[in-house]
Amino acid sequence: PMTRPSFLHRGRAAALALPVLILAALYLVAAQVPATAAGTEARILFAELDRDGDANVTRAEIEALLRAEGWRHDAACDTAGAPADRPCTLAAEAAHHLARADSDGDGVVAYAEIAAIITRDLAEDFLRADIDENGVLSVDEVVATELHWAFERPDAAAEEGLILPAACIAAFEAERLPGLAAACGAEAEGRVHLARLDLDGDGRVSLPDYLAQ
């Protein structure tokens, strides 16, 4: 869930409300990170999307990639109380992503727009994950972020075969952050994930590290 940032991923709901001033500050920092921060992911995604090579991505091209990746509607679409803003058809999903990325309103998405929205989404993900707001991510925070995703997308979690120990569920529901990774048996996996993100090797995962994934 945290390994492939993409504007084709609506993302997990925030664990906490995003403070507007903090989010604005994060955007400012994100804007000062070198353009290579979202570079690899943005370049690969743009190449996958831009089928005709005209340097602009259309809704039809977004639909084509979603279809190739096996898109299917969210299970909530099958319920009578499905949210009105939830895309429940392939065309609606493609239109949703186009609208999110098309900052100049010209009806197509350029490379710079995809890179910008990937950077924005990563900055928001970092803020949500940094629960104690100390500016760096811990193993417990990484695990908490994954648990929020699992609880909000139980169908996807089930498909991945995720089984949580009772102690893990209890700690998460009680919002006990310290020791959460240990309770979930995920300390080793969490440390490996943080090591992958710690690009400058200082033992800490900061916003610039996270944006460069």
Short mmCIF file of the C-alpha atoms (twelve columns), coordinates in Angstrom:
data_MODEL
# 
_entry.id   MODEL 
# 
loop_
_atom_site.group_PDB 
_atom_site.id 
_atom_site.type_symbol 
_atom_site.label_atom_id 
_atom_site.label_alt_id 
_atom_site.label_comp_id 
_atom_site.label_asym_id 
_atom_site.label_seq_id 
_atom_site.Cartn_x 
_atom_site.Cartn_y 
_atom_site.Cartn_z 
_atom_site.pdbx_PDB_model_num 
ATOM 1   C CA . PRO A 1   0.000   0.000   0.000   1 
ATOM 2   C CA . MET A 2   2.839   2.447   0.667   1 
ATOM 3   C CA . THR A 3   5.180   1.190   -2.014  1 
ATOM 4   C CA . ARG A 4   3.740   2.581   -5.258  1 
ATOM 5   C CA . PRO A 5   2.641   6.189   -5.086  1 
ATOM 6   C CA . SER A 6   0.493   7.043   -8.054  1 
ATOM 7   C CA . PHE A 7   -2.143  9.527   -9.077  1 
ATOM 8   C CA . LEU A 8   -4.140  6.435   -10.065 1 
ATOM 9   C CA . HIS A 9   -4.375  5.529   -6.376  1 
ATOM 10  C CA . ARG A 10  -7.077  7.391   -4.427  1 
ATOM 11  C CA . GLY A 11  -5.174  6.667   -1.211  1 
ATOM 12  C CA . ARG A 12  -6.212  5.813   2.310   1 
ATOM 13  C CA . ALA A 13  -8.397  8.133   4.405   1 
ATOM 14  C CA . ALA A 14  -6.510  10.276  6.888   1 
ATOM 15  C CA . ALA A 15  -6.148  8.962   10.411  1 
ATOM 16  C CA . LEU A 16  -6.275  12.528  11.676  1 
ATOM 17  C CA . ALA A 17  -7.670  15.705  10.125  1 
ATOM 18  C CA . LEU A 18  -5.001  17.579  8.179   1 
ATOM 19  C CA . PRO A 19  -4.189  20.941  9.821   1 
ATOM 20  C CA . VAL A 20  -4.346  23.470  6.999   1 
ATOM 21  C CA . LEU A 21  -1.264  25.439  8.054   1 
ATOM 22  C CA . ILE A 22  0.847   22.300  8.503   1 
ATOM 23  C CA . LEU A 23  -0.267  20.987  5.134   1 
ATOM 24  C CA . ALA A 24  0.592   24.306  3.516   1 
ATOM 25  C CA . ALA A 25  4.045   24.150  5.077   1 
ATOM 26  C CA . LEU A 26  4.514   20.619  3.770   1 
ATOM 27  C CA . TYR A 27  3.609   21.756  0.269   1 
ATOM 28  C CA . LEU A 28  6.178   24.529  0.568   1 
ATOM 29  C CA . VAL A 29  8.867   22.045  1.575   1 
ATOM 30  C CA . ALA A 30  7.757   19.657  -1.159  1 
ATOM 31  C CA . ALA A 31  8.082   22.412  -3.733  1 
ATOM 32  C CA . GLN A 32  11.695  22.954  -2.686  1 
ATOM 33  C CA . VAL A 33  12.654  19.290  -3.084  1 
ATOM 34  C CA . PRO A 34  14.551  18.609  -6.341  1 
ATOM 35  C CA . ALA A 35  12.403  17.634  -9.305  1 
ATOM 36  C CA . THR A 36  13.891  14.119  -9.169  1 
ATOM 37  C CA . ALA A 37  11.897  13.483  -5.967  1 
ATOM 38  C CA . ALA A 38  8.894   12.020  -7.769  1 
ATOM 39  C CA . GLY A 39  10.894  11.547  -10.936 1 
ATOM 40  C CA . THR A 40  11.225  7.799   -11.365 1 
ATOM 41  C CA . GLU A 41  7.636   6.994   -10.444 1 
ATOM 42  C CA . ALA A 42  6.259   9.876   -12.516 1 
ATOM 43  C CA . ARG A 43  8.343   9.016   -15.581 1 
ATOM 44  C CA . ILE A 44  7.342   5.344   -15.488 1 
ATOM 45  C CA . LEU A 45  3.674   6.122   -14.939 1 
ATOM 46  C CA . PHE A 46  3.623   8.762   -17.662 1 
ATOM 47  C CA . ALA A 47  5.251   6.368   -20.140 1 
ATOM 48  C CA . GLU A 48  2.650   3.708   -19.267 1 
ATOM 49  C CA . LEU A 49  -0.192  6.192   -19.743 1 
ATOM 50  C CA . ASP A 50  0.919   8.099   -22.843 1 
ATOM 51  C CA . ARG A 51  0.172   5.350   -25.361 1 
ATOM 52  C CA . ASP A 52  0.446   7.549   -28.470 1 
ATOM 53  C CA . GLY A 53  3.551   9.437   -27.300 1 
ATOM 54  C CA . ASP A 54  2.086   12.904  -27.812 1 
ATOM 55  C CA . ALA A 55  3.181   14.075  -24.326 1 
ATOM 56  C CA . ASN A 56  -0.415  14.418  -23.122 1 
ATOM 57  C CA . VAL A 57  -2.524  11.857  -21.275 1 
ATOM 58  C CA . THR A 58  -6.220  11.645  -22.117 1 
ATOM 59  C CA . ARG A 59  -9.116  10.075  -20.248 1 
ATOM 60  C CA . ALA A 60  -9.135  7.213   -22.769 1 
ATOM 61  C CA . GLU A 61  -5.475  6.490   -22.011 1 
ATOM 62  C CA . ILE A 62  -6.185  6.479   -18.278 1 
ATOM 63  C CA . GLU A 63  -9.053  4.062   -18.888 1 
ATOM 64  C CA . ALA A 64  -6.743  1.830   -20.934 1 
ATOM 65  C CA . LEU A 65  -4.164  1.582   -18.132 1 
ATOM 66  C CA . LEU A 66  -6.802  0.973   -15.466 1 
ATOM 67  C CA . ARG A 67  -8.286  -1.789  -17.614 1 
ATOM 68  C CA . ALA A 68  -4.845  -3.341  -18.204 1 
ATOM 69  C CA . GLU A 69  -4.188  -3.346  -14.461 1 
ATOM 70  C CA . GLY A 70  -7.418  -5.225  -13.813 1 
ATOM 71  C CA . TRP A 71  -9.519  -2.354  -12.452 1 
ATOM 72  C CA . ARG A 72  -12.749 -3.301  -10.747 1 
ATOM 73  C CA . HIS A 73  -15.180 -1.153  -8.819  1 
ATOM 74  C CA . ASP A 74  -15.029 -0.859  -5.061  1 
ATOM 75  C CA . ALA A 75  -17.191 -3.331  -3.129  1 
ATOM 76  C CA . ALA A 76  -19.018 -0.350  -1.595  1 
ATOM 77  C CA . CYS A 77  -20.492 0.350   -5.026  1 
ATOM 78  C CA . ASP A 78  -22.637 -2.756  -4.636  1 
ATOM 79  C CA . THR A 79  -24.387 -1.413  -1.551  1 
ATOM 80  C CA . ALA A 80  -27.430 0.826   -1.476  1 
ATOM 81  C CA . GLY A 81  -25.623 3.403   0.650   1 
ATOM 82  C CA . ALA A 82  -22.552 3.778   -1.559  1 
ATOM 83  C CA . PRO A 83  -21.077 7.323   -1.389  1 
ATOM 84  C CA . ALA A 84  -22.243 9.441   -4.305  1 
ATOM 85  C CA . ASP A 85  -18.706 10.651  -5.037  1 
ATOM 86  C CA . ARG A 86  -17.219 7.129   -5.289  1 
ATOM 87  C CA . PRO A 87  -16.375 6.237   -8.909  1 
ATOM 88  C CA . CYS A 88  -18.218 2.990   -9.659  1 
ATOM 89  C CA . THR A 89  -17.534 2.629   -13.390 1 
ATOM 90  C CA . LEU A 90  -14.276 2.546   -15.329 1 
ATOM 91  C CA . ALA A 91  -15.175 5.780   -17.137 1 
ATOM 92  C CA . ALA A 92  -16.008 7.538   -13.860 1 
ATOM 93  C CA . GLU A 93  -12.764 6.345   -12.287 1 
ATOM 94  C CA . ALA A 94  -10.733 7.636   -15.227 1 
ATOM 95  C CA . ALA A 95  -12.583 10.972  -15.154 1 
ATOM 96  C CA . HIS A 96  -11.909 11.245  -11.413 1 
ATOM 97  C CA . HIS A 97  -8.146  10.829  -11.880 1 
ATOM 98  C CA . LEU A 98  -8.068  13.170  -14.857 1 
ATOM 99  C CA . ALA A 99  -9.847  15.885  -12.874 1 
ATOM 100 C CA . ARG A 100 -7.443  15.469  -9.930  1 
ATOM 101 C CA . ALA A 101 -4.344  15.851  -12.098 1 
ATOM 102 C CA . ASP A 102 -5.498  18.364  -14.724 1 
ATOM 103 C CA . SER A 103 -4.437  21.524  -12.897 1 
ATOM 104 C CA . ASP A 104 -4.770  23.855  -15.900 1 
ATOM 105 C CA . GLY A 105 -8.161  22.505  -16.989 1 
ATOM 106 C CA . ASP A 106 -7.190  21.783  -20.591 1 
ATOM 107 C CA . GLY A 107 -8.689  18.304  -20.526 1 
ATOM 108 C CA . VAL A 108 -5.397  16.403  -20.714 1 
ATOM 109 C CA . VAL A 109 -2.569  15.690  -18.271 1 
ATOM 110 C CA . ALA A 110 1.041   16.658  -18.937 1 
ATOM 111 C CA . TYR A 111 4.082   15.076  -17.285 1 
ATOM 112 C CA . ALA A 112 4.572   18.031  -14.924 1 
ATOM 113 C CA . GLU A 113 0.987   17.665  -13.671 1 
ATOM 114 C CA . ILE A 114 1.474   13.972  -12.883 1 
ATOM 115 C CA . ALA A 115 4.771   14.677  -11.097 1 
ATOM 116 C CA . ALA A 116 3.105   17.453  -9.097  1 
ATOM 117 C CA . ILE A 117 0.176   15.352  -7.917  1 
ATOM 118 C CA . ILE A 118 2.428   12.423  -6.984  1 
ATOM 119 C CA . THR A 119 4.523   14.819  -4.875  1 
ATOM 120 C CA . ARG A 120 1.378   16.278  -3.294  1 
ATOM 121 C CA . ASP A 121 -0.059  12.861  -2.493  1 
ATOM 122 C CA . LEU A 122 3.234   11.722  -0.965  1 
ATOM 123 C CA . ALA A 123 3.386   14.856  1.186   1 
ATOM 124 C CA . GLU A 124 -0.138  14.196  2.454   1 
ATOM 125 C CA . ASP A 125 0.722   10.538  3.122   1 
ATOM 126 C CA . PHE A 126 3.769   11.610  5.128   1 
ATOM 127 C CA . LEU A 127 1.747   13.991  7.267   1 
ATOM 128 C CA . ARG A 128 -0.840  11.308  7.987   1 
ATOM 129 C CA . ALA A 129 1.857   8.770   8.830   1 
ATOM 130 C CA . ASP A 130 3.780   11.133  11.140  1 
ATOM 131 C CA . ILE A 131 1.293   10.673  13.972  1 
ATOM 132 C CA . ASP A 132 3.472   12.208  16.697  1 
ATOM 133 C CA . GLU A 133 4.269   15.174  14.388  1 
ATOM 134 C CA . ASN A 134 8.021   15.094  15.073  1 
ATOM 135 C CA . GLY A 135 8.947   15.315  11.392  1 
ATOM 136 C CA . VAL A 136 10.286  11.764  10.995  1 
ATOM 137 C CA . LEU A 137 8.676   8.349   10.665  1 
ATOM 138 C CA . SER A 138 9.086   5.486   13.130  1 
ATOM 139 C CA . VAL A 139 8.505   1.769   12.655  1 
ATOM 140 C CA . ASP A 140 5.362   2.049   14.787  1 
ATOM 141 C CA . GLU A 141 4.016   4.852   12.582  1 
ATOM 142 C CA . VAL A 142 4.642   2.832   9.406   1 
ATOM 143 C CA . VAL A 143 2.722   -0.101  10.884  1 
ATOM 144 C CA . ALA A 144 -0.094  2.190   12.074  1 
ATOM 145 C CA . THR A 145 -0.449  3.579   8.552   1 
ATOM 146 C CA . GLU A 146 -0.729  0.092   7.106   1 
ATOM 147 C CA . LEU A 147 -3.314  -0.846  9.732   1 
ATOM 148 C CA . HIS A 148 -5.452  2.188   8.875   1 
ATOM 149 C CA . TRP A 149 -5.394  1.017   5.261   1 
ATOM 150 C CA . ALA A 150 -6.287  -2.561  6.264   1 
ATOM 151 C CA . PHE A 151 -9.232  -1.472  8.434   1 
ATOM 152 C CA . GLU A 152 -10.566 0.918   5.793   1 
ATOM 153 C CA . ARG A 153 -10.102 -1.528  2.895   1 
ATOM 154 C CA . PRO A 154 -10.891 -4.924  4.463   1 
ATOM 155 C CA . ASP A 155 -11.601 -6.495  1.083   1 
ATOM 156 C CA . ALA A 156 -8.147  -5.556  -0.243  1 
ATOM 157 C CA . ALA A 157 -6.500  -6.641  3.015   1 
ATOM 158 C CA . ALA A 158 -8.247  -10.008 2.783   1 
ATOM 159 C CA . GLU A 159 -7.017  -10.454 -0.778  1 
ATOM 160 C CA . GLU A 160 -3.457  -9.926  0.454   1 
ATOM 161 C CA . GLY A 161 -3.974  -12.576 3.120   1 
ATOM 162 C CA . LEU A 162 -3.428  -10.164 6.006   1 
ATOM 163 C CA . ILE A 163 -4.011  -11.815 9.387   1 
ATOM 164 C CA . LEU A 164 -3.615  -9.627  12.489  1 
ATOM 165 C CA . PRO A 165 -2.845  -10.920 16.000  1 
ATOM 166 C CA . ALA A 166 -5.410  -10.034 18.667  1 
ATOM 167 C CA . ALA A 167 -2.785  -7.988  20.554  1 
ATOM 168 C CA . CYS A 168 -2.145  -5.973  17.397  1 
ATOM 169 C CA . ILE A 169 -5.834  -5.186  16.890  1 
ATOM 170 C CA . ALA A 170 -6.221  -4.246  20.572  1 
ATOM 171 C CA . ALA A 171 -3.233  -1.884  20.510  1 
ATOM 172 C CA . PHE A 172 -4.403  -0.266  17.286  1 
ATOM 173 C CA . GLU A 173 -7.973  0.228   18.490  1 
ATOM 174 C CA . ALA A 174 -6.676  1.692   21.775  1 
ATOM 175 C CA . GLU A 175 -4.447  4.077   19.722  1 
ATOM 176 C CA . ARG A 176 -1.316  2.864   21.533  1 
ATOM 177 C CA . LEU A 177 1.435   3.868   19.118  1 
ATOM 178 C CA . PRO A 178 4.578   2.883   21.104  1 
ATOM 179 C CA . GLY A 179 5.105   -0.851  20.718  1 
ATOM 180 C CA . LEU A 180 2.502   -1.265  17.970  1 
ATOM 181 C CA . ALA A 181 4.943   -2.875  15.534  1 
ATOM 182 C CA . ALA A 182 5.997   -5.413  18.169  1 
ATOM 183 C CA . ALA A 183 2.376   -6.230  18.998  1 
ATOM 184 C CA . CYS A 184 1.722   -6.875  15.315  1 
ATOM 185 C CA . GLY A 185 4.882   -8.925  14.793  1 
ATOM 186 C CA . ALA A 186 5.992   -6.440  12.150  1 
ATOM 187 C CA . GLU A 187 9.143   -4.878  13.636  1 
ATOM 188 C CA . ALA A 188 11.556  -6.491  11.182  1 
ATOM 189 C CA . GLU A 189 9.401   -5.722  8.147   1 
ATOM 190 C CA . GLY A 190 8.910   -2.144  9.345   1 
ATOM 191 C CA . ARG A 191 12.651  -1.604  9.796   1 
ATOM 192 C CA . VAL A 192 13.303  -2.890  6.283   1 
ATOM 193 C CA . HIS A 193 10.659  -0.546  4.878   1 
ATOM 194 C CA . LEU A 194 12.161  2.434   6.709   1 
ATOM 195 C CA . ALA A 195 15.644  1.477   5.498   1 
ATOM 196 C CA . ARG A 196 14.398  1.573   1.913   1 
ATOM 197 C CA . LEU A 197 13.021  5.076   2.444   1 
ATOM 198 C CA . ASP A 198 16.079  6.420   4.296   1 
ATOM 199 C CA . LEU A 199 17.886  7.544   1.152   1 
ATOM 200 C CA . ASP A 200 20.492  9.736   2.872   1 
ATOM 201 C CA . GLY A 201 21.352  6.981   5.363   1 
ATOM 202 C CA . ASP A 202 21.016  9.137   8.472   1 
ATOM 203 C CA . GLY A 203 18.773  6.611   10.220  1 
ATOM 204 C CA . ARG A 204 15.726  8.880   9.966   1 
ATOM 205 C CA . VAL A 205 12.952  9.102   7.360   1 
ATOM 206 C CA . SER A 206 12.076  12.751  6.810   1 
ATOM 207 C CA . LEU A 207 9.773   14.375  4.264   1 
ATOM 208 C CA . PRO A 208 12.527  14.743  1.597   1 
ATOM 209 C CA . ASP A 209 13.349  11.024  2.021   1 
ATOM 210 C CA . TYR A 210 9.672   10.103  1.694   1 
ATOM 211 C CA . LEU A 211 9.151   12.270  -1.387  1 
ATOM 212 C CA . ALA A 212 12.124  10.652  -3.107  1 
ATOM 213 C CA . GLN A 213 10.725  7.099   -2.920  1 
# 
